């Protein structure tokens, strides 16, 4: 007999509907989590040329055929560079002798405070972790020295050291008739390079195919910092048979000095993804892979894809915001009003950061005029208020659709 006052009814918990879905959207998870759960949708072709294979296949093939190859991937924030790096990493694993390391430098160090040599040191420490115990013992001294160079050390002195060596000379620079194409490697970079090669020697001796995929450098506030790393760390890797694929800042794509072409063997650009159901269903596939149809219908999926502007991070952010809105209103499914709320929320976020740059935005909307040669215009690109696209080999620019929607309401 059932006890009096006790109910067998299980209370409905709406959290159990939305929580798993939000966890699948990715921004709150690590890149490794996306890969482990197979939530990444591989592109079917190069975004700038539908007749060419996807970028990750080109990078993987190049690293396998030419050891020591250096490649750069350029694109705006949230355009999918990490996805391409992870797909490249996965594809490179098809060979037993492959030693592949995905390294997000932003998780290792403050990039804007790091000095040249930091990339080499990070690669060396990561490769050391891949060695077997017996191999580690042979290069442990190099690893210890590398850690000191990377993170420094503290020494205690009873008396201050005497640095006076009696040398009263001073430096005089005499200009020559030629200017070096690349600056000379710094002493500390050369020292780190030597330690890296010592650590990697057990792998190189057995003819291993080593590829490092370096994420995070595209987030450097000043592109000049990236130039320093390219001219020191990456150039120091030349001739080592260690390949590198690097995420580079978007501003360098528009740099007229051709810096990327001079410093990298292969450069690929990731524009925003065009939302065109007749040409590609890529954006919808990303949401479907994460189970979007469990909580919304086709029209809502389409709206989110359209207003994301083809920016993968915004695609997931809009979906997350719409789901949160539906949960807040005690709804079991995401409706059009929830999507609309998410779009305006994202658009206002971009609108707040416009400041005095509303003029170039209006000209782009009304006259289709926009040039990345202007520093203010490039800032709009970096901030994703303006997006770059490529259709049939031709580049063009457009205001982020979520921002355009907010601006239409303010007229």
Tab-separated table of C-alpha atoms in Angstrom:
chain	number	residue	atom	x	y	z
A	1	UNK	CA	0.000	0.000	0.000
A	2	UNK	CA	1.340	3.435	-0.962
A	3	UNK	CA	2.364	5.575	1.973
A	4	UNK	CA	-0.006	8.452	2.621
A	5	UNK	CA	1.187	11.819	1.300
A	6	UNK	CA	3.962	10.370	-0.876
A	7	UNK	CA	3.625	10.820	-4.648
A	8	UNK	CA	5.267	8.612	-7.277
A	9	UNK	CA	5.042	11.390	-9.854
A	10	UNK	CA	8.453	12.537	-11.133
A	11	UNK	CA	8.578	16.302	-11.419
A	12	UNK	CA	9.432	17.578	-14.891
A	13	UNK	CA	12.858	19.222	-14.905
A	14	UNK	CA	13.355	21.501	-17.906
A	15	UNK	CA	17.063	21.731	-17.132
A	16	UNK	CA	17.465	18.172	-18.392
A	17	UNK	CA	16.273	19.352	-21.815
A	18	UNK	CA	18.446	22.411	-22.227
A	19	UNK	CA	21.581	21.624	-20.259
A	20	UNK	CA	22.859	18.778	-22.517
A	21	UNK	CA	22.139	20.893	-25.588
A	22	UNK	CA	24.068	23.909	-24.279
A	23	UNK	CA	27.009	21.677	-23.384
A	24	UNK	CA	27.138	20.479	-26.992
A	25	UNK	CA	27.405	23.995	-28.382
A	26	UNK	CA	31.077	24.157	-27.580
A	27	UNK	CA	32.166	27.646	-26.447
A	28	UNK	CA	32.142	26.556	-22.790
A	29	UNK	CA	34.096	23.384	-23.624
A	30	UNK	CA	37.681	22.850	-24.683
A	31	UNK	CA	38.660	22.147	-28.308
A	32	UNK	CA	39.643	18.659	-27.216
A	33	UNK	CA	36.085	18.075	-25.974
A	34	UNK	CA	34.676	18.992	-29.388
A	35	UNK	CA	37.021	16.535	-31.055
A	36	UNK	CA	36.380	13.706	-28.609
A	37	UNK	CA	32.598	13.951	-29.053
A	38	UNK	CA	32.831	14.301	-32.837
A	39	UNK	CA	30.981	17.637	-32.826
A	40	UNK	CA	33.230	19.131	-35.491
A	41	UNK	CA	31.837	19.285	-39.026
A	42	UNK	CA	34.682	19.090	-41.589
A	43	UNK	CA	34.352	21.604	-44.458
A	44	UNK	CA	34.040	19.971	-47.846
A	45	UNK	CA	36.242	22.422	-49.773
A	46	UNK	CA	38.443	25.494	-49.515
A	47	UNK	CA	36.141	28.428	-48.603
A	48	UNK	CA	37.782	30.629	-51.228
A	49	UNK	CA	37.674	28.044	-54.017
A	50	UNK	CA	34.999	25.345	-54.104
A	51	UNK	CA	37.099	23.343	-56.601
A	52	UNK	CA	39.958	22.907	-54.119
A	53	UNK	CA	40.156	20.499	-51.164
A	54	UNK	CA	39.517	21.800	-47.620
A	55	UNK	CA	42.313	23.618	-45.829
A	56	UNK	CA	43.007	20.893	-43.271
A	57	UNK	CA	43.632	18.358	-46.042
A	58	UNK	CA	46.041	20.716	-47.809
A	59	UNK	CA	47.928	21.403	-44.569
A	60	UNK	CA	48.138	17.719	-43.628
A	61	UNK	CA	49.332	16.658	-47.077
A	62	UNK	CA	51.961	19.416	-47.137
A	63	UNK	CA	53.304	18.546	-43.667
A	64	UNK	CA	53.563	14.874	-44.600
A	65	UNK	CA	55.302	15.412	-47.930
A	66	UNK	CA	57.666	18.246	-46.933
A	67	UNK	CA	58.971	17.988	-43.395
A	68	UNK	CA	59.826	21.379	-41.977
A	69	UNK	CA	57.005	23.079	-43.908
A	70	UNK	CA	55.649	26.263	-42.322
A	71	UNK	CA	52.015	27.209	-42.905
A	72	UNK	CA	49.804	30.079	-41.750
A	73	UNK	CA	46.041	30.147	-41.312
A	74	UNK	CA	44.455	33.608	-41.303
A	75	UNK	CA	40.897	34.522	-40.381
A	76	UNK	CA	38.734	36.675	-38.177
A	77	UNK	CA	37.882	35.864	-34.583
A	78	UNK	CA	35.500	32.927	-34.428
A	79	UNK	CA	35.934	32.053	-38.108
A	80	UNK	CA	36.891	28.436	-37.413
A	81	UNK	CA	40.699	28.481	-37.295
A	82	UNK	CA	40.816	26.222	-34.245
A	83	UNK	CA	38.482	23.798	-36.004
A	84	UNK	CA	40.805	23.630	-39.020
A	85	UNK	CA	43.834	23.089	-36.779
A	86	UNK	CA	42.098	20.277	-34.909
A	87	UNK	CA	41.002	18.655	-38.180
A	88	UNK	CA	44.583	18.897	-39.454
A	89	UNK	CA	45.807	17.333	-36.223
A	90	UNK	CA	43.327	14.474	-36.573
A	91	UNK	CA	44.227	13.820	-40.207
A	92	UNK	CA	47.961	13.769	-39.507
A	93	UNK	CA	47.377	10.892	-37.115
A	94	UNK	CA	46.822	8.511	-40.018
A	95	UNK	CA	50.542	7.599	-40.021
A	96	UNK	CA	52.161	5.586	-37.230
A	97	UNK	CA	55.372	7.638	-37.202
A	98	UNK	CA	53.528	10.949	-36.807
A	99	UNK	CA	54.242	13.058	-33.722
A	100	UNK	CA	51.591	15.778	-33.763
A	101	UNK	CA	51.086	18.405	-31.094
A	102	UNK	CA	48.202	20.874	-30.937
A	103	UNK	CA	49.406	23.740	-28.752
A	104	UNK	CA	47.238	26.673	-27.676
A	105	UNK	CA	49.873	29.142	-26.543
A	106	UNK	CA	47.286	31.346	-24.860
A	107	UNK	CA	46.805	28.543	-22.317
A	108	UNK	CA	50.547	28.327	-21.653
A	109	UNK	CA	51.606	31.964	-21.392
A	110	UNK	CA	50.484	35.575	-21.644
A	111	UNK	CA	51.307	36.051	-25.315
A	112	UNK	CA	51.487	39.829	-25.110
A	113	UNK	CA	54.152	39.514	-22.396
A	114	UNK	CA	56.083	36.578	-23.876
A	115	UNK	CA	59.403	37.136	-25.619
A	116	UNK	CA	60.901	35.546	-28.747
A	117	UNK	CA	61.925	32.000	-27.935
A	118	UNK	CA	58.663	31.266	-26.113
A	119	UNK	CA	57.237	29.221	-28.983
A	120	UNK	CA	60.381	27.127	-29.284
A	121	UNK	CA	60.397	26.540	-25.530
A	122	UNK	CA	56.735	25.502	-25.509
A	123	UNK	CA	57.328	23.052	-28.373
A	124	UNK	CA	60.360	21.608	-26.633
A	125	UNK	CA	58.513	21.007	-23.363
A	126	UNK	CA	55.580	19.435	-25.202
A	127	UNK	CA	57.853	17.100	-27.183
A	128	UNK	CA	59.663	16.131	-23.989
A	129	UNK	CA	56.336	14.952	-22.565
A	130	UNK	CA	55.963	12.648	-25.586
A	131	UNK	CA	59.270	10.849	-25.015
A	132	UNK	CA	59.548	7.451	-23.377
A	133	UNK	CA	61.127	7.208	-19.930
A	134	UNK	CA	64.518	6.062	-21.210
A	135	UNK	CA	64.567	8.833	-23.801
A	136	UNK	CA	63.670	11.450	-21.177
A	137	UNK	CA	66.627	10.414	-19.038
A	138	UNK	CA	69.036	11.100	-21.909
A	139	UNK	CA	67.765	14.644	-22.500
A	140	UNK	CA	66.610	15.564	-18.989
A	141	UNK	CA	69.438	18.102	-18.614
A	142	UNK	CA	68.322	19.922	-21.764
A	143	UNK	CA	64.744	19.940	-20.508
A	144	UNK	CA	65.774	21.441	-17.162
A	145	UNK	CA	67.783	24.181	-18.889
A	146	UNK	CA	64.850	24.840	-21.221
A	147	UNK	CA	62.472	25.303	-18.296
A	148	UNK	CA	64.825	27.808	-16.698
A	149	UNK	CA	65.050	29.778	-19.937
A	150	UNK	CA	61.275	29.636	-20.304
A	151	UNK	CA	60.151	30.535	-16.788
A	152	UNK	CA	63.294	31.943	-15.193
A	153	UNK	CA	64.593	31.071	-11.746
A	154	UNK	CA	65.236	32.627	-8.363
A	155	UNK	CA	68.722	32.803	-6.889
A	156	UNK	CA	69.617	33.887	-3.354
A	157	UNK	CA	72.807	35.911	-2.878
A	158	UNK	CA	74.377	36.718	0.480
A	159	UNK	CA	76.214	39.651	-1.126
A	160	UNK	CA	75.349	41.444	-4.359
A	161	UNK	CA	77.249	39.923	-7.315
A	162	UNK	CA	80.151	41.875	-8.748
A	163	UNK	CA	79.441	42.505	-12.410
A	164	UNK	CA	82.344	44.908	-12.888
A	165	UNK	CA	84.665	43.075	-15.252
A	166	UNK	CA	86.837	46.116	-15.888
A	167	UNK	CA	85.552	46.464	-19.469
A	168	UNK	CA	84.919	50.139	-20.114
A	169	UNK	CA	84.220	49.681	-23.813
A	170	UNK	CA	81.062	50.741	-25.565
A	171	UNK	CA	79.198	49.652	-28.679
A	172	UNK	CA	79.557	51.410	-32.021
A	173	UNK	CA	77.293	50.401	-34.934
A	174	UNK	CA	78.742	50.972	-38.410
A	175	UNK	CA	76.054	50.729	-41.123
A	176	UNK	CA	76.763	48.543	-44.113
A	177	UNK	CA	75.707	48.865	-47.719
A	178	UNK	CA	73.063	46.152	-47.423
A	179	UNK	CA	70.132	45.505	-45.110
A	180	UNK	CA	69.513	41.939	-44.002
A	181	UNK	CA	66.249	40.491	-45.257
A	182	UNK	CA	65.598	38.992	-41.824
A	183	UNK	CA	67.023	40.125	-38.482
A	184	UNK	CA	69.683	37.930	-36.907
A	185	UNK	CA	68.469	35.351	-34.403
A	186	UNK	CA	68.801	36.531	-30.835
A	187	UNK	CA	71.289	34.747	-28.617
A	188	UNK	CA	68.577	33.401	-26.301
A	189	UNK	CA	66.546	32.142	-29.276
A	190	UNK	CA	69.577	30.271	-30.595
A	191	UNK	CA	70.091	28.746	-27.145
A	192	UNK	CA	66.458	27.618	-26.901
A	193	UNK	CA	66.650	26.209	-30.433
A	194	UNK	CA	69.636	24.076	-29.472
A	195	UNK	CA	67.861	22.682	-26.418
A	196	UNK	CA	64.717	21.991	-28.458
A	197	UNK	CA	66.696	20.006	-31.013
A	198	UNK	CA	68.414	18.038	-28.248
A	199	UNK	CA	65.032	17.117	-26.763
A	200	UNK	CA	63.618	16.240	-30.188
A	201	UNK	CA	66.699	14.207	-31.189
A	202	UNK	CA	65.263	10.799	-30.101
A	203	UNK	CA	62.267	11.448	-32.371
A	204	UNK	CA	64.275	12.856	-35.257
A	205	UNK	CA	66.736	9.934	-35.151
A	206	UNK	CA	63.947	7.483	-35.800
A	207	UNK	CA	62.797	9.648	-38.718
A	208	UNK	CA	59.540	10.691	-37.035
A	209	UNK	CA	57.224	13.113	-38.791
A	210	UNK	CA	56.855	15.995	-36.294
A	211	UNK	CA	54.175	18.655	-36.772
A	212	UNK	CA	53.213	21.366	-34.304
A	213	UNK	CA	49.864	23.141	-34.668
A	214	UNK	CA	50.143	26.468	-32.882
A	215	UNK	CA	46.923	28.205	-31.884
A	216	UNK	CA	46.513	31.511	-30.073
A	217	UNK	CA	48.966	33.779	-31.906
A	218	UNK	CA	46.063	35.296	-33.842
A	219	UNK	CA	44.860	36.829	-30.548
A	220	UNK	CA	47.906	39.038	-30.169
A	221	UNK	CA	46.762	42.618	-29.635
A	222	UNK	CA	49.605	44.039	-31.727
A	223	UNK	CA	50.436	42.289	-35.037
A	224	UNK	CA	54.040	43.454	-34.566
A	225	UNK	CA	54.325	40.859	-31.810
A	226	UNK	CA	53.436	38.138	-34.308
A	227	UNK	CA	56.121	39.455	-36.640
A	228	UNK	CA	58.710	39.047	-33.878
A	229	UNK	CA	57.732	35.430	-33.270
A	230	UNK	CA	57.757	34.689	-37.001
A	231	UNK	CA	61.165	36.327	-37.524
A	232	UNK	CA	62.732	34.602	-34.511
A	233	UNK	CA	61.004	31.401	-33.318
A	234	UNK	CA	59.551	30.185	-36.588
A	235	UNK	CA	62.636	31.073	-38.593
A	236	UNK	CA	64.723	29.227	-36.004
A	237	UNK	CA	62.653	26.123	-36.817
A	238	UNK	CA	63.800	26.253	-40.438
A	239	UNK	CA	65.973	23.281	-41.279
A	240	UNK	CA	64.898	21.254	-38.238
A	241	UNK	CA	62.387	19.031	-40.105
A	242	UNK	CA	59.739	20.124	-37.590
A	243	UNK	CA	56.673	21.397	-39.456
A	244	UNK	CA	54.492	24.178	-38.086
A	245	UNK	CA	50.928	25.311	-38.759
A	246	UNK	CA	50.198	28.681	-37.154
A	247	UNK	CA	47.030	30.723	-36.632
A	248	UNK	CA	47.931	34.289	-37.686
A	249	UNK	CA	46.236	37.670	-36.996
A	250	UNK	CA	43.670	38.777	-39.571
A	251	UNK	CA	45.315	42.187	-40.042
A	252	UNK	CA	48.317	40.565	-41.714
A	253	UNK	CA	46.089	39.301	-44.523
A	254	UNK	CA	45.554	42.934	-45.566
A	255	UNK	CA	49.184	43.947	-45.001
A	256	UNK	CA	50.660	45.270	-48.245
A	257	UNK	CA	54.199	44.283	-47.270
A	258	UNK	CA	53.388	40.639	-48.091
A	259	UNK	CA	54.774	39.585	-44.709
A	260	UNK	CA	52.920	36.268	-44.633
A	261	UNK	CA	54.042	35.301	-48.135
A	262	UNK	CA	57.661	36.108	-47.244
A	263	UNK	CA	57.725	34.109	-44.017
A	264	UNK	CA	55.493	31.097	-44.721
A	265	UNK	CA	55.576	28.389	-47.364
A	266	UNK	CA	51.792	28.157	-47.509
A	267	UNK	CA	49.089	30.637	-46.454
A	268	UNK	CA	45.351	30.029	-46.339
A	269	UNK	CA	42.567	32.476	-45.488
A	270	UNK	CA	39.273	31.699	-43.730
A	271	UNK	CA	36.587	34.246	-44.639
A	272	UNK	CA	33.166	34.163	-43.023
A	273	UNK	CA	30.937	31.352	-44.299
A	274	UNK	CA	28.353	32.415	-46.851
A	275	UNK	CA	24.823	31.459	-45.893
A	276	UNK	CA	23.482	30.147	-49.162
A	277	UNK	CA	21.359	26.966	-48.881
A	278	UNK	CA	21.729	26.395	-52.626
A	279	UNK	CA	25.534	26.304	-52.424
A	280	UNK	CA	26.317	24.939	-48.964
A	281	UNK	CA	24.557	23.502	-45.927
A	282	UNK	CA	27.673	23.785	-43.754
A	283	UNK	CA	26.231	26.152	-41.128
A	284	UNK	CA	23.114	24.047	-40.680
A	285	UNK	CA	25.244	20.925	-40.429
A	286	UNK	CA	27.135	22.432	-37.492
A	287	UNK	CA	23.882	22.933	-35.564
A	288	UNK	CA	22.410	19.594	-36.605
A	289	UNK	CA	25.550	17.782	-35.415
A	290	UNK	CA	24.880	19.270	-31.976
A	291	UNK	CA	21.226	18.219	-31.939
A	292	UNK	CA	19.510	21.532	-32.770
A	293	UNK	CA	16.411	19.871	-34.217
A	294	UNK	CA	15.671	18.362	-30.806
A	295	UNK	CA	14.760	21.840	-29.563
A	296	UNK	CA	13.885	23.944	-32.611
A	297	UNK	CA	12.270	23.662	-36.022
A	298	UNK	CA	13.746	24.308	-39.465
A	299	UNK	CA	12.766	28.027	-39.649
A	300	UNK	CA	14.553	28.766	-36.361
A	301	UNK	CA	17.693	26.912	-37.491
A	302	UNK	CA	17.654	28.903	-40.735
A	303	UNK	CA	17.306	32.242	-38.930
A	304	UNK	CA	20.193	31.519	-36.619
A	305	UNK	CA	22.412	30.543	-39.560
A	306	UNK	CA	21.495	33.696	-41.469
A	307	UNK	CA	22.046	36.144	-38.610
A	308	UNK	CA	25.307	34.502	-37.528
A	309	UNK	CA	26.907	36.067	-40.572
A	310	UNK	CA	28.774	32.814	-41.154
A	311	UNK	CA	30.897	33.355	-38.029
A	312	UNK	CA	30.995	29.976	-36.293
A	313	UNK	CA	31.392	31.470	-32.832
A	314	UNK	CA	28.352	33.711	-33.385
A	315	UNK	CA	26.404	30.751	-34.732
A	316	UNK	CA	26.898	28.948	-31.438
A	317	UNK	CA	26.431	32.104	-29.345
A	318	UNK	CA	23.071	32.864	-30.982
A	319	UNK	CA	21.899	29.301	-30.439
A	320	UNK	CA	23.005	29.394	-26.831
A	321	UNK	CA	21.256	32.731	-26.213
A	322	UNK	CA	18.047	31.569	-27.883
A	323	UNK	CA	18.013	28.387	-25.787
A	324	UNK	CA	18.592	30.386	-22.601
A	325	UNK	CA	15.724	32.720	-23.530
A	326	UNK	CA	13.378	29.792	-24.116
A	327	UNK	CA	14.365	28.198	-20.800
A	328	UNK	CA	13.821	31.488	-18.974
A	329	UNK	CA	10.275	31.646	-20.360
A	330	UNK	CA	9.535	28.034	-19.337
A	331	UNK	CA	9.220	26.898	-22.959
A	332	UNK	CA	10.050	23.356	-24.036
A	333	UNK	CA	11.239	24.434	-27.492
A	334	UNK	CA	13.054	27.396	-28.999
A	335	UNK	CA	10.706	29.632	-30.951
A	336	UNK	CA	11.136	32.477	-33.404
A	337	UNK	CA	10.745	35.106	-30.675
A	338	UNK	CA	13.609	33.541	-28.742
A	339	UNK	CA	15.820	33.639	-31.830
A	340	UNK	CA	14.831	37.266	-32.406
A	341	UNK	CA	15.818	38.143	-28.842
A	342	UNK	CA	19.197	36.465	-29.326
A	343	UNK	CA	19.836	38.285	-32.625
A	344	UNK	CA	19.106	41.710	-31.134
A	345	UNK	CA	21.240	40.925	-28.112
A	346	UNK	CA	24.221	40.041	-30.323
A	347	UNK	CA	23.598	43.002	-32.633
A	348	UNK	CA	23.508	45.480	-29.748
A	349	UNK	CA	26.792	44.101	-28.484
A	350	UNK	CA	28.401	44.957	-31.820
A	351	UNK	CA	26.573	48.295	-31.975
A	352	UNK	CA	27.867	49.432	-28.567
A	353	UNK	CA	31.445	49.034	-29.782
A	354	UNK	CA	30.955	51.125	-32.919
A	355	UNK	CA	31.563	54.562	-31.425
A	356	UNK	CA	32.351	57.095	-34.150
A	357	UNK	CA	32.726	54.454	-36.850
A	358	UNK	CA	29.084	54.482	-37.816
A	359	UNK	CA	30.009	56.394	-40.998
A	360	UNK	CA	31.894	53.542	-42.707
A	361	UNK	CA	29.121	51.172	-41.655
A	362	UNK	CA	26.432	53.360	-43.242
A	363	UNK	CA	28.464	53.744	-46.459
A	364	UNK	CA	28.860	49.988	-46.681
A	365	UNK	CA	25.126	49.441	-46.195
A	366	UNK	CA	23.949	52.192	-48.538
A	367	UNK	CA	26.702	52.412	-51.178
A	368	UNK	CA	28.508	49.067	-50.822
A	369	UNK	CA	31.757	50.993	-50.316
A	370	UNK	CA	34.430	49.569	-48.022
A	371	UNK	CA	38.232	49.400	-48.200
A	372	UNK	CA	40.434	47.473	-45.748
A	373	UNK	CA	43.277	49.895	-46.556
A	374	UNK	CA	41.797	52.288	-44.002
A	375	UNK	CA	42.970	51.599	-40.394
A	376	UNK	CA	39.448	52.303	-39.075
A	377	UNK	CA	38.023	49.835	-41.588
A	378	UNK	CA	40.480	47.155	-40.528
A	379	UNK	CA	39.404	47.674	-36.913
A	380	UNK	CA	35.805	46.996	-37.948
A	381	UNK	CA	36.980	43.732	-39.527
A	382	UNK	CA	38.930	42.671	-36.456
A	383	UNK	CA	35.904	43.419	-34.236
A	384	UNK	CA	33.614	41.427	-36.606
A	385	UNK	CA	31.291	44.394	-37.138
A	386	UNK	CA	32.159	44.033	-40.819
A	387	UNK	CA	32.729	40.573	-42.282
A	388	UNK	CA	34.761	39.507	-45.282
A	389	UNK	CA	33.313	36.953	-47.694
A	390	UNK	CA	34.457	35.229	-50.858
A	391	UNK	CA	32.111	34.125	-53.632
A	392	UNK	CA	33.508	32.403	-56.698
A	393	UNK	CA	36.955	33.818	-56.076
A	394	UNK	CA	35.813	37.416	-55.527
A	395	UNK	CA	36.087	39.110	-52.123
A	396	UNK	CA	33.411	41.400	-50.760
A	397	UNK	CA	32.414	42.877	-47.414
A	398	UNK	CA	29.137	43.174	-45.524
A	399	UNK	CA	27.948	44.501	-42.181
A	400	UNK	CA	27.361	41.714	-39.684
A	401	UNK	CA	23.659	40.848	-40.186
A	402	UNK	CA	22.879	41.011	-36.453
A	403	UNK	CA	24.378	44.503	-36.297
A	404	UNK	CA	22.530	45.506	-39.478
A	405	UNK	CA	19.270	44.366	-37.867
A	406	UNK	CA	19.855	46.610	-34.840
A	407	UNK	CA	20.849	49.561	-37.036
A	408	UNK	CA	17.644	49.141	-39.061
A	409	UNK	CA	15.650	49.557	-35.858
A	410	UNK	CA	17.531	52.730	-34.864
A	411	UNK	CA	16.766	54.587	-38.118
